[in-house]
Phi, psi and omega in degrees: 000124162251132165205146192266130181227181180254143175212087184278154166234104169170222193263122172347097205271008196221134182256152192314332177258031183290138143323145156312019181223331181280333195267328179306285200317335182302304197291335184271356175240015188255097198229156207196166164340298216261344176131184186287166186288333195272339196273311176296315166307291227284310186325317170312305194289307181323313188257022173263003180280313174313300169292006183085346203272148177248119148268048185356306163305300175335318199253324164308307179304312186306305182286322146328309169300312186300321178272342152324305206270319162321313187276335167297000000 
């Protein structure tokens, strides 16, 4: 199988005591080379979903964002 990732090695870019609402706030304004931040989480949930897989953060950051964005 071949496939391509990202793999950073360095210091923690986002800090640990951000609120679930500061980091939604994070994700809806973050856009980069590879595309926006909100395109990525949702690709994230869609495809642990797709697999079955449940994540709890995962899907808490998402209904956070969501609910931001609703709101904004």
């Amino acid at each position: 199988v071949t496939a391509l990732t990202y793999i950073y090695d360095g210091p923690r870019l986002i800090d640990e005591r951000l609120t679930l609402e500061d980091r939604a706030a994070m994700i809806l304004m973050a856009d980069g080379i590879a595309g926006s931040s909100y395109d990525y989480i949702k690709g994230v949930r869609e495809h642990l979903a797709a697999l079955g897989v449940a994540d709890p953060e995962v899907q808490a950051l998402w209904e956070a964002v969501e609910a931001l964005k609703i709101r904004s």
